[in-house]
CSV table of C-alpha atoms and ligand atoms in Angstrom, one decimal:
chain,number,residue,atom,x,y,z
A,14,UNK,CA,7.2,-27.5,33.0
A,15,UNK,CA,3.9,-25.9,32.0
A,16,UNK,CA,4.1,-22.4,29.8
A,17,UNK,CA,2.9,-19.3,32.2
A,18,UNK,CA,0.8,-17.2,30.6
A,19,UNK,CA,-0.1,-13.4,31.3
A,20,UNK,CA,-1.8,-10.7,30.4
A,21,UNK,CA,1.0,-8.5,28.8
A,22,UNK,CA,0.3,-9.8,25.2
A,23,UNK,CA,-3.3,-8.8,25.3
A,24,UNK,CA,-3.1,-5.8,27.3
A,25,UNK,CA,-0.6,-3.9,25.0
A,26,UNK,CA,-3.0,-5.2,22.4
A,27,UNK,CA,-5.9,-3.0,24.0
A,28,UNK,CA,-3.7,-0.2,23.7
A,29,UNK,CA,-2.2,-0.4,20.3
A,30,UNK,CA,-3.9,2.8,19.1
A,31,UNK,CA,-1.2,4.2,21.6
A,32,UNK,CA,1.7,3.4,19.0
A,33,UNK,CA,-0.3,4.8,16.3
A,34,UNK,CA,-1.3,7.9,17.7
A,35,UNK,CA,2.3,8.6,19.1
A,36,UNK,CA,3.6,8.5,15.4
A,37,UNK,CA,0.8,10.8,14.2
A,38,UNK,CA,1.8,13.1,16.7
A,39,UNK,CA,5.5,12.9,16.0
A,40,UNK,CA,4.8,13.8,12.1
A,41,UNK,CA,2.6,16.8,13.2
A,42,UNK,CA,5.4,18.2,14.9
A,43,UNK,CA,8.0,17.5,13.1
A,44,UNK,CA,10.0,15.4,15.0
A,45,UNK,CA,12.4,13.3,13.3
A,46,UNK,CA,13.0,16.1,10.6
A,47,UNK,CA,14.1,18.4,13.3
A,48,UNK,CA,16.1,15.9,15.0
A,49,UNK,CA,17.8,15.0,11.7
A,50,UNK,CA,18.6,18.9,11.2
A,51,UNK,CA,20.7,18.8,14.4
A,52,UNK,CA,17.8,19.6,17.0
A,53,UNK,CA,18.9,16.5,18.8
A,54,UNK,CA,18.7,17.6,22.5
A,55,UNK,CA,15.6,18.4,24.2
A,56,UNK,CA,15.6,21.8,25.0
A,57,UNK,CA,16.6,22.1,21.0
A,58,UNK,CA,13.4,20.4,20.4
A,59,UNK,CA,11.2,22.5,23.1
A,60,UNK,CA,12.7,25.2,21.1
A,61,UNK,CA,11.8,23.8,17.8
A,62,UNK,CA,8.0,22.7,18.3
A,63,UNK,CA,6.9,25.2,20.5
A,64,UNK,CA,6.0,22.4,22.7
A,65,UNK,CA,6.3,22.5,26.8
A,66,UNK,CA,9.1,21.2,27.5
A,67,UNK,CA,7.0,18.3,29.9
A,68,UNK,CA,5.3,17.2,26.3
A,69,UNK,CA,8.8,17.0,24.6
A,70,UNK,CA,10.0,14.7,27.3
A,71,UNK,CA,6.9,12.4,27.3
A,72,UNK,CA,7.5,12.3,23.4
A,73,UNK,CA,10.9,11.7,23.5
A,74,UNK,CA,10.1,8.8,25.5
A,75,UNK,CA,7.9,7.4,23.8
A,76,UNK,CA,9.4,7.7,20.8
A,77,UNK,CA,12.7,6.0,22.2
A,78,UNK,CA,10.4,3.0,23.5
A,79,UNK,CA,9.1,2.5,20.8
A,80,UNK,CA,12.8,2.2,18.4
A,81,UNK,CA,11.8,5.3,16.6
A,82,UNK,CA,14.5,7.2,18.3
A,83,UNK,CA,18.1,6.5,19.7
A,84,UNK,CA,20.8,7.6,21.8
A,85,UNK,CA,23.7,8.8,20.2
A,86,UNK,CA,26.1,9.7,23.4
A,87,UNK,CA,24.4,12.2,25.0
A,88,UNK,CA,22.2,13.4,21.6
A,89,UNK,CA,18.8,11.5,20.4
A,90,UNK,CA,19.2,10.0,16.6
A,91,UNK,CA,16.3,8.6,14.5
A,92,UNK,CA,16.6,4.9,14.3
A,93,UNK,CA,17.6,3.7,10.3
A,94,UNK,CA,14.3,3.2,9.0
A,95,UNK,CA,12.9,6.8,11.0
A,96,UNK,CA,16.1,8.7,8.9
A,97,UNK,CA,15.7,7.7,5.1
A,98,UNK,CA,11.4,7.7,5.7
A,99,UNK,CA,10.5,9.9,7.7
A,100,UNK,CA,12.0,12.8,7.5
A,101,UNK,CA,11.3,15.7,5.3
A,102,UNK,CA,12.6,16.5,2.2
A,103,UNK,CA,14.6,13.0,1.6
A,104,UNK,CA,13.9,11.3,-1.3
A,105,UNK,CA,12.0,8.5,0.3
A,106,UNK,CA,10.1,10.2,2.5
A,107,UNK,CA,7.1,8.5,3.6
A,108,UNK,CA,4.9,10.5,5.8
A,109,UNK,CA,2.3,11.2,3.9
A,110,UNK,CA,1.8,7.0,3.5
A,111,UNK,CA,2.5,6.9,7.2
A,112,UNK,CA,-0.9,9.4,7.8
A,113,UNK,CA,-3.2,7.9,4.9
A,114,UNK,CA,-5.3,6.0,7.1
A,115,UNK,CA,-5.7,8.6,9.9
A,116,UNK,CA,-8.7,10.1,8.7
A,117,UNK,CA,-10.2,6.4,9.4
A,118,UNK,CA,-9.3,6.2,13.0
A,119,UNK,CA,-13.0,7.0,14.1
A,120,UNK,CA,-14.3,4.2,11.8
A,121,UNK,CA,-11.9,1.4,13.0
A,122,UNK,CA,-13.5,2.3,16.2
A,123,UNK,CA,-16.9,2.2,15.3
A,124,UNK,CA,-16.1,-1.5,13.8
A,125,UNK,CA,-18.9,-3.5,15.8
A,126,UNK,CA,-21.7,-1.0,15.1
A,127,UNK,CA,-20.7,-1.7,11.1
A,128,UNK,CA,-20.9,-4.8,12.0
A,129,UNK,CA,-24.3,-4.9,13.0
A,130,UNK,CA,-25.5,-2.5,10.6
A,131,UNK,CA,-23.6,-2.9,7.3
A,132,UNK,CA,-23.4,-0.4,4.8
A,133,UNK,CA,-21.6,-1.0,1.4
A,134,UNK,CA,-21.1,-0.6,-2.1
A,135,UNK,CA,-19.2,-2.7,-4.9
A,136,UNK,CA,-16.5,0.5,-5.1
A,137,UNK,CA,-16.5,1.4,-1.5
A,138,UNK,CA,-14.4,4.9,-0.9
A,139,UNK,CA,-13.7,4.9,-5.0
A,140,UNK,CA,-17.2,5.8,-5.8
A,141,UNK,CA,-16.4,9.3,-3.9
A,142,UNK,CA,-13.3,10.2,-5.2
A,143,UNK,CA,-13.1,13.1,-7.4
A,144,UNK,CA,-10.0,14.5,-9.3
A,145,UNK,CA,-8.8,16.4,-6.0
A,146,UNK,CA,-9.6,13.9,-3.4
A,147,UNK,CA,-7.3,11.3,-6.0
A,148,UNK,CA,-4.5,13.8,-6.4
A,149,UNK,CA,-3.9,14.2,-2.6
A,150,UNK,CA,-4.7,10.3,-2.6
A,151,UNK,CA,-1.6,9.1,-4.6
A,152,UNK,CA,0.6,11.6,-3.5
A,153,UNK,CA,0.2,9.0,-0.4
A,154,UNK,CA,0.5,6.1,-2.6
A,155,UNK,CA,3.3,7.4,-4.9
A,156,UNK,CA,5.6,7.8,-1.5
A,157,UNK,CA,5.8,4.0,-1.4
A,158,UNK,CA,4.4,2.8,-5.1
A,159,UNK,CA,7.7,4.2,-7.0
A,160,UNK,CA,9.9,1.9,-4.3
A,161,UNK,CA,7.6,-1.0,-5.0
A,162,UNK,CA,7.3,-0.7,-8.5
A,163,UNK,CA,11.6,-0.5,-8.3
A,164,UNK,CA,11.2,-4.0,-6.5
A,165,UNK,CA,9.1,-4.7,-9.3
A,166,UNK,CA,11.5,-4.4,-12.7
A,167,UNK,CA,14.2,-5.9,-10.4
A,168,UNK,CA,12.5,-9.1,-9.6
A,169,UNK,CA,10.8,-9.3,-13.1
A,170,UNK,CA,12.2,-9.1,-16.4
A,171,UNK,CA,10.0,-7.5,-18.9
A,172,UNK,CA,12.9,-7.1,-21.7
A,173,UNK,CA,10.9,-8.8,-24.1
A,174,UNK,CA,7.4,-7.2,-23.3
A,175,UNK,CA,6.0,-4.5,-25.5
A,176,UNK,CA,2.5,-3.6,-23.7
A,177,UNK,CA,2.3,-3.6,-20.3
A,178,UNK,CA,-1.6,-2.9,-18.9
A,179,UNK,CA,-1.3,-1.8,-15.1
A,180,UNK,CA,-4.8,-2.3,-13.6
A,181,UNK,CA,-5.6,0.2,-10.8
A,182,UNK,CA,-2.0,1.8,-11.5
A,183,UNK,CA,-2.9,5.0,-10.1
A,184,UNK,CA,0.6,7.5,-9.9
A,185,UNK,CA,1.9,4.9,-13.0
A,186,UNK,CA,4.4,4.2,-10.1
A,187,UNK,CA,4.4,0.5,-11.8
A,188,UNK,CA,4.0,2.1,-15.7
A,189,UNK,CA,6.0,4.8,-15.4
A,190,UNK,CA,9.5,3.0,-14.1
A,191,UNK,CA,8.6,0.0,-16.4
A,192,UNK,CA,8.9,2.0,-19.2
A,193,UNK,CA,12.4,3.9,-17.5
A,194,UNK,CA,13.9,0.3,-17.3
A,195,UNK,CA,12.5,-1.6,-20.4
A,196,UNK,CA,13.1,0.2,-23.7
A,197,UNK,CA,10.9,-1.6,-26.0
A,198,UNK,CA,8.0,-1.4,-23.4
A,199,UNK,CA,4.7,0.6,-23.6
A,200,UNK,CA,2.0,0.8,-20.9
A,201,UNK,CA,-1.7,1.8,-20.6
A,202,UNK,CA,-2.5,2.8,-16.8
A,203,UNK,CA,-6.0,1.9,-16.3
A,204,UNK,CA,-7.9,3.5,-13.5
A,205,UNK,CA,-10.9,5.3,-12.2
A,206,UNK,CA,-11.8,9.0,-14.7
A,207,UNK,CA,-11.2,11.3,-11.7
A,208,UNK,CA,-7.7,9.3,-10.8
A,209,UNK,CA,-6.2,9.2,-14.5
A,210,UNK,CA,-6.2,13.0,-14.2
A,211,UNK,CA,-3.7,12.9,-11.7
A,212,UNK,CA,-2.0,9.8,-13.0
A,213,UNK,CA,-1.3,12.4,-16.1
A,214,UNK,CA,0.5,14.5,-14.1
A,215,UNK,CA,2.7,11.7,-13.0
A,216,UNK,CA,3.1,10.4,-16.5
A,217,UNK,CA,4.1,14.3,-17.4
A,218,UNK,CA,6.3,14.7,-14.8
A,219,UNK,CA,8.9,11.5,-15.5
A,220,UNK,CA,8.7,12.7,-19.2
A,221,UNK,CA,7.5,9.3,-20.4
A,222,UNK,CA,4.0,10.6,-22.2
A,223,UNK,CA,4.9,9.1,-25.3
A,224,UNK,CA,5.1,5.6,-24.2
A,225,UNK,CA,2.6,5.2,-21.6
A,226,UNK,CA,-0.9,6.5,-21.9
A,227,UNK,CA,-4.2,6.2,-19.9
A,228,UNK,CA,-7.9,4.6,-19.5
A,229,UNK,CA,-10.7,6.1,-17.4
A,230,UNK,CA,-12.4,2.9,-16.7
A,231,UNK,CA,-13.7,0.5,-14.0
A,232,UNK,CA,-11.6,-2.6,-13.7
A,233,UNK,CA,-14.4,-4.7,-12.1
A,234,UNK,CA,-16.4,-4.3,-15.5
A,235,UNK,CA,-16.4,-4.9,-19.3
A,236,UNK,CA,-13.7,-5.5,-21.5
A,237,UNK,CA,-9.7,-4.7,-21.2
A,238,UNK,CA,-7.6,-3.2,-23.9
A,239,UNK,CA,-6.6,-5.5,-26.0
A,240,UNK,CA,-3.9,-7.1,-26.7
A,241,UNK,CA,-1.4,-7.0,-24.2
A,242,UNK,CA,1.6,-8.9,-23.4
A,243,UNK,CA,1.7,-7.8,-19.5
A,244,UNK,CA,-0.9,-7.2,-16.8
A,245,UNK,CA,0.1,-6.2,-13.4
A,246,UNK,CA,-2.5,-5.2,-10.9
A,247,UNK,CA,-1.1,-3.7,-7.6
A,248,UNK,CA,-2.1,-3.1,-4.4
A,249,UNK,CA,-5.9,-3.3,-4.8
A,250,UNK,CA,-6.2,-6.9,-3.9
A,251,UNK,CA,-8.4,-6.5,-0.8
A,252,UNK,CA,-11.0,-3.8,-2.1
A,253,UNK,CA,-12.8,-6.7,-3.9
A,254,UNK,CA,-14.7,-9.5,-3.2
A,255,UNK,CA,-13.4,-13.0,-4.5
A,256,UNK,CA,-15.9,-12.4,-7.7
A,257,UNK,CA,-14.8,-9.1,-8.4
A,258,UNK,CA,-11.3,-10.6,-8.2
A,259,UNK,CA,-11.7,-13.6,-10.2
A,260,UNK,CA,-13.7,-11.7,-12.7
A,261,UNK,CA,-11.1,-9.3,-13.1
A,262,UNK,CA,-8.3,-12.1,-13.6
A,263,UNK,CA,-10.2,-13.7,-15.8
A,264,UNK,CA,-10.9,-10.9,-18.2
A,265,UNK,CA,-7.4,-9.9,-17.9
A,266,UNK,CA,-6.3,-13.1,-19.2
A,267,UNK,CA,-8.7,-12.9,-22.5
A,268,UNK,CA,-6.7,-9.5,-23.4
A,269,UNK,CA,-3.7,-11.2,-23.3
A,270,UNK,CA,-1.8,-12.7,-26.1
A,271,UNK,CA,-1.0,-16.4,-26.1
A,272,UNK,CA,2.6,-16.3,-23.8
A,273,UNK,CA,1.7,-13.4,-21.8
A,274,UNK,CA,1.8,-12.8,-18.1
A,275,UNK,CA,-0.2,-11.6,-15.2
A,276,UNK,CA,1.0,-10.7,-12.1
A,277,UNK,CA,-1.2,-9.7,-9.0
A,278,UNK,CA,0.5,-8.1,-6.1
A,279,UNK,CA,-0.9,-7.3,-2.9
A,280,UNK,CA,-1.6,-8.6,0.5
A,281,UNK,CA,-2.2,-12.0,0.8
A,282,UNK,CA,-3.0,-13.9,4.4
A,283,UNK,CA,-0.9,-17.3,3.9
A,284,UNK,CA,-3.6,-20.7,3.6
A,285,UNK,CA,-4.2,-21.1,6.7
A,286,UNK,CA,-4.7,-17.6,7.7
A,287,UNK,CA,-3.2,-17.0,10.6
A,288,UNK,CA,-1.0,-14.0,9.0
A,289,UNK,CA,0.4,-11.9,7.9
A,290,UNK,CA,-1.8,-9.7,10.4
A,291,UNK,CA,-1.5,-6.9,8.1
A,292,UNK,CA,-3.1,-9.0,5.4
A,293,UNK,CA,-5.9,-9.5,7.4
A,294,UNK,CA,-6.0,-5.9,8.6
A,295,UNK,CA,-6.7,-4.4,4.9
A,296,UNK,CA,-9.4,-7.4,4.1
A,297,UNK,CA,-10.8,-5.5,7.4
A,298,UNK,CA,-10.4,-1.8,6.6
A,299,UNK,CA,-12.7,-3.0,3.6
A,300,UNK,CA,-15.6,-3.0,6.2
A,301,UNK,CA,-14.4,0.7,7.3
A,302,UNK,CA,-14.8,1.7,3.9
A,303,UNK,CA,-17.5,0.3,2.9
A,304,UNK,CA,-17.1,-1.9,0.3
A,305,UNK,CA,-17.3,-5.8,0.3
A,306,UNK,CA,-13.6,-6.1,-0.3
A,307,UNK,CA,-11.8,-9.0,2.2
A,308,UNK,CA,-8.5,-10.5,2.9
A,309,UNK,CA,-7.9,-13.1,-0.2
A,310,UNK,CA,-5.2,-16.4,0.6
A,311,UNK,CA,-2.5,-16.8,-1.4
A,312,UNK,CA,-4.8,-19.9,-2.4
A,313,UNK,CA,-7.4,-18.3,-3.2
A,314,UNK,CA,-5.5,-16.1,-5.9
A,315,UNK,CA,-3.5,-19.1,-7.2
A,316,UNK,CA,-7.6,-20.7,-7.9
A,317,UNK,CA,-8.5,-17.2,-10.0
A,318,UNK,CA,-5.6,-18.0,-12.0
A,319,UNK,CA,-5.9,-21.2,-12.9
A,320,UNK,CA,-9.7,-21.7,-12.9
A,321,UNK,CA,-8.9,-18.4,-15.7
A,322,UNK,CA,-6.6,-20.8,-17.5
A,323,UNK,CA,-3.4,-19.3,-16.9
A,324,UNK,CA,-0.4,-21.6,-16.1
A,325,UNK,CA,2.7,-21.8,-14.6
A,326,UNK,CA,0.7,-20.2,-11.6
A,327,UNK,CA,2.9,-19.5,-8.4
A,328,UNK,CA,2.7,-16.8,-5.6
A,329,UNK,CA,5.8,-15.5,-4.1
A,330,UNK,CA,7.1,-13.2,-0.9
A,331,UNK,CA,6.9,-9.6,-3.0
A,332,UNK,CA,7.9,-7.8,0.2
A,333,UNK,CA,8.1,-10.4,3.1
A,334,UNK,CA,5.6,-10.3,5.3
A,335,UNK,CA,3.5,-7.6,3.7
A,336,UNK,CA,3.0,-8.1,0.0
A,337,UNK,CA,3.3,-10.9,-2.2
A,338,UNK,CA,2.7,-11.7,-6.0
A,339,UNK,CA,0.7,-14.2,-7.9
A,340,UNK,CA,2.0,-15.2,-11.1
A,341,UNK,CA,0.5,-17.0,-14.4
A,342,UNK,CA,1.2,-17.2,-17.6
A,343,UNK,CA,-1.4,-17.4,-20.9
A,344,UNK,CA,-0.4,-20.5,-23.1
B,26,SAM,C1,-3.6,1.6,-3.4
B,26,SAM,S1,-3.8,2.2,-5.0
B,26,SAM,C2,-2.5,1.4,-5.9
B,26,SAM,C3,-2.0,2.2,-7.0
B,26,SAM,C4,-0.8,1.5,-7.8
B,26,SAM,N1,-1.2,0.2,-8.4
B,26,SAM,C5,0.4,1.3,-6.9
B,26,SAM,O1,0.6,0.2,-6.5
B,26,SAM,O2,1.0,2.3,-6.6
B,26,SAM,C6,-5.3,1.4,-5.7
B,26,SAM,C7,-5.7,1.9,-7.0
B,26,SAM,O3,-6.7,1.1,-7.5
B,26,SAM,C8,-7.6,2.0,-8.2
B,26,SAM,N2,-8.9,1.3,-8.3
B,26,SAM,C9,-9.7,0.8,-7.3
B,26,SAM,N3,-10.8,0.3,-7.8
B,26,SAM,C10,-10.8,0.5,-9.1
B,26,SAM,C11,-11.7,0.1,-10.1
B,26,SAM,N4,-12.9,-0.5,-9.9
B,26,SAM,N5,-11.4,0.4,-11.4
B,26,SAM,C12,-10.2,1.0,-11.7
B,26,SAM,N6,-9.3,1.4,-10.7
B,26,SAM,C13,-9.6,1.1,-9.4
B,26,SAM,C14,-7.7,3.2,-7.3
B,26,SAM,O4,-8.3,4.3,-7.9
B,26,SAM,C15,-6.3,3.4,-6.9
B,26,SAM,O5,-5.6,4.2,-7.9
């Protein structure tokens, strides 16, 4: 029997935007926090967003169709994931990660004409940013970097570290609980001028300003402080080009001692490229921006490493499907 195909895969793909622009609209209005305050009918939501009720039920149906919401009896519920990120005022709330990338909507669209006519710089967006543009920035980032960097000192044990250098660290989500979990561990966050301002007010915040301090500096020139026992760069994998990248590895490695470790985290397409589409997805939102950034293999990281002359070089699933982390160690 021969496979039937149809157009159902590639017409929900021509109206993706649809999903994104329904959970936009859900955050504006509140949503999920009002429905996790006990709004959970619709005419308590009507009542809640000021919204007719005719808008309430085409939301609430979406919403539902797309998992985001649930039946509970006769009441709506958010779905797991919906309850401990999305809603207001819980710990791990999420939303302002969730509506980073809105402001970019017009330039995803615009994608072929960027094409055509490109229009970049080594730095892309970072050569704008300025001390207000980075605080409202990594209040975006922080809402997911602290859980990452959590992930982080489980999966890696840095008891026996004493200088961590976090490369692009931003809030010091990375520094910051590094220093909470390891006692003998210091850290320098090095980052853009404009972002280490904010980064300070992170660092104040957790209390930790006598053990991890910060570098106004460009990562993709000149020399790292030196030494260090521990480099981590996060989630700035696919702003750079592969010779930014490998340049960066391989002056990370000259800073470290003999023994010490690197790892690189981000998104990383798999060798032969065919996902994780996300991966892909930020190597494109390079173009957006306007930098010559691109999706990197998990390949292609392992060969900065090595051709740096670190050892021991392996890349694992960081957060499956979305992130992973290259590993090497200086000899
Ligand atoms: C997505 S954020 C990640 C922040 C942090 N590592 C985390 O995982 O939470 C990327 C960070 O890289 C920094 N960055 C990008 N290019 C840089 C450069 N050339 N030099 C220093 N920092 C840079 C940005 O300013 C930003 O703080």
């Amino acid at each position: 029997m021969t496979n039937r195909i149809d157009t159902t895969r590639l017409q929900d793909m021509a109206r993706a935007y649809t999903t994104s622009a329904v959970l936009y609209t859900a955050l504006d209005v509140r949503l999920f926090t009002h429905i996790s305050n006990g709004h959970n009918s619709e005419a308590a939501l009507t009542q809640e967003t000021g919204l007719r009720p005719v808008d309430v039920d085409r939301l609430v149906s979406c919403a539902l169709s797309l998992e985001l919401l649930d039946w509970d009896g006769e009441n709506l519920c958010n779905a797991p994931d919906v309850e401990t990120y999305l809603v207001e005022g819980k710990s791990r709330y999420a939303g302002a990660w969730m509506m980073f990338t809105r402001p970019d909507v017009s330039g995803w669209f615009q994608m072929t004409e960027k094409m055509r006519q490109p229009d970049s710089t080594k730095l892309g967006m970072y050569d704008e940013l300025t001390v207000e543009s980075a605080r409202k920035y990594h209040q975006a980032t922080a809402s997911i970097g602290f859980g990452a960097a959590r992930r982080f000192v489980r999966t890696v044990d840095l008891s026996d570290r004493h200088h961590l250098l976090d490369l692009g660290g931003g809030s010091g989500a990375y520094s910051i609980t590094a220093v909470e979990t390891f006692d003998g561990l210091k850290a320098t966050v090095l980052d853009l001028p404009p972002v280490v301002v904010a980064t300070e007010e992170y660092i104040a915040d957790a209390g930790v300003g006598n053990r991890v301090t910060t570098l106004g500096a460009d990562f993709t020139q000149g020399d790292f402080p030196s030494p260090v026992d521990v480099v981590v760069m996060a989630s700035n994998l696919p702003i750079y080009n592969s010779e930014v990248i490998g340049g960066v590895v391989a002056r990370s490695f000259r800073a470290l001692e003999p023994g010490g470790e690197m790892h690189l985290i981000g998104e990383m397409l798999d060798n032969d490229r065919r996902g994780p589409v996300d991966a892909a997805m930020w190597g494109m939102n390079e173009l957006v921006c306007g930098s010559e950034g691109r999706a990197h293999t998990r390949g292609e990281c392992e060969q900065y490493f090595r051709s740096a002359g670190f050892v021991d070089v392996e890349v694992t699933d960081f957060v499956a499907g979305t992130l992973a982390r290259c590993f090497g160690r200086k000899p």
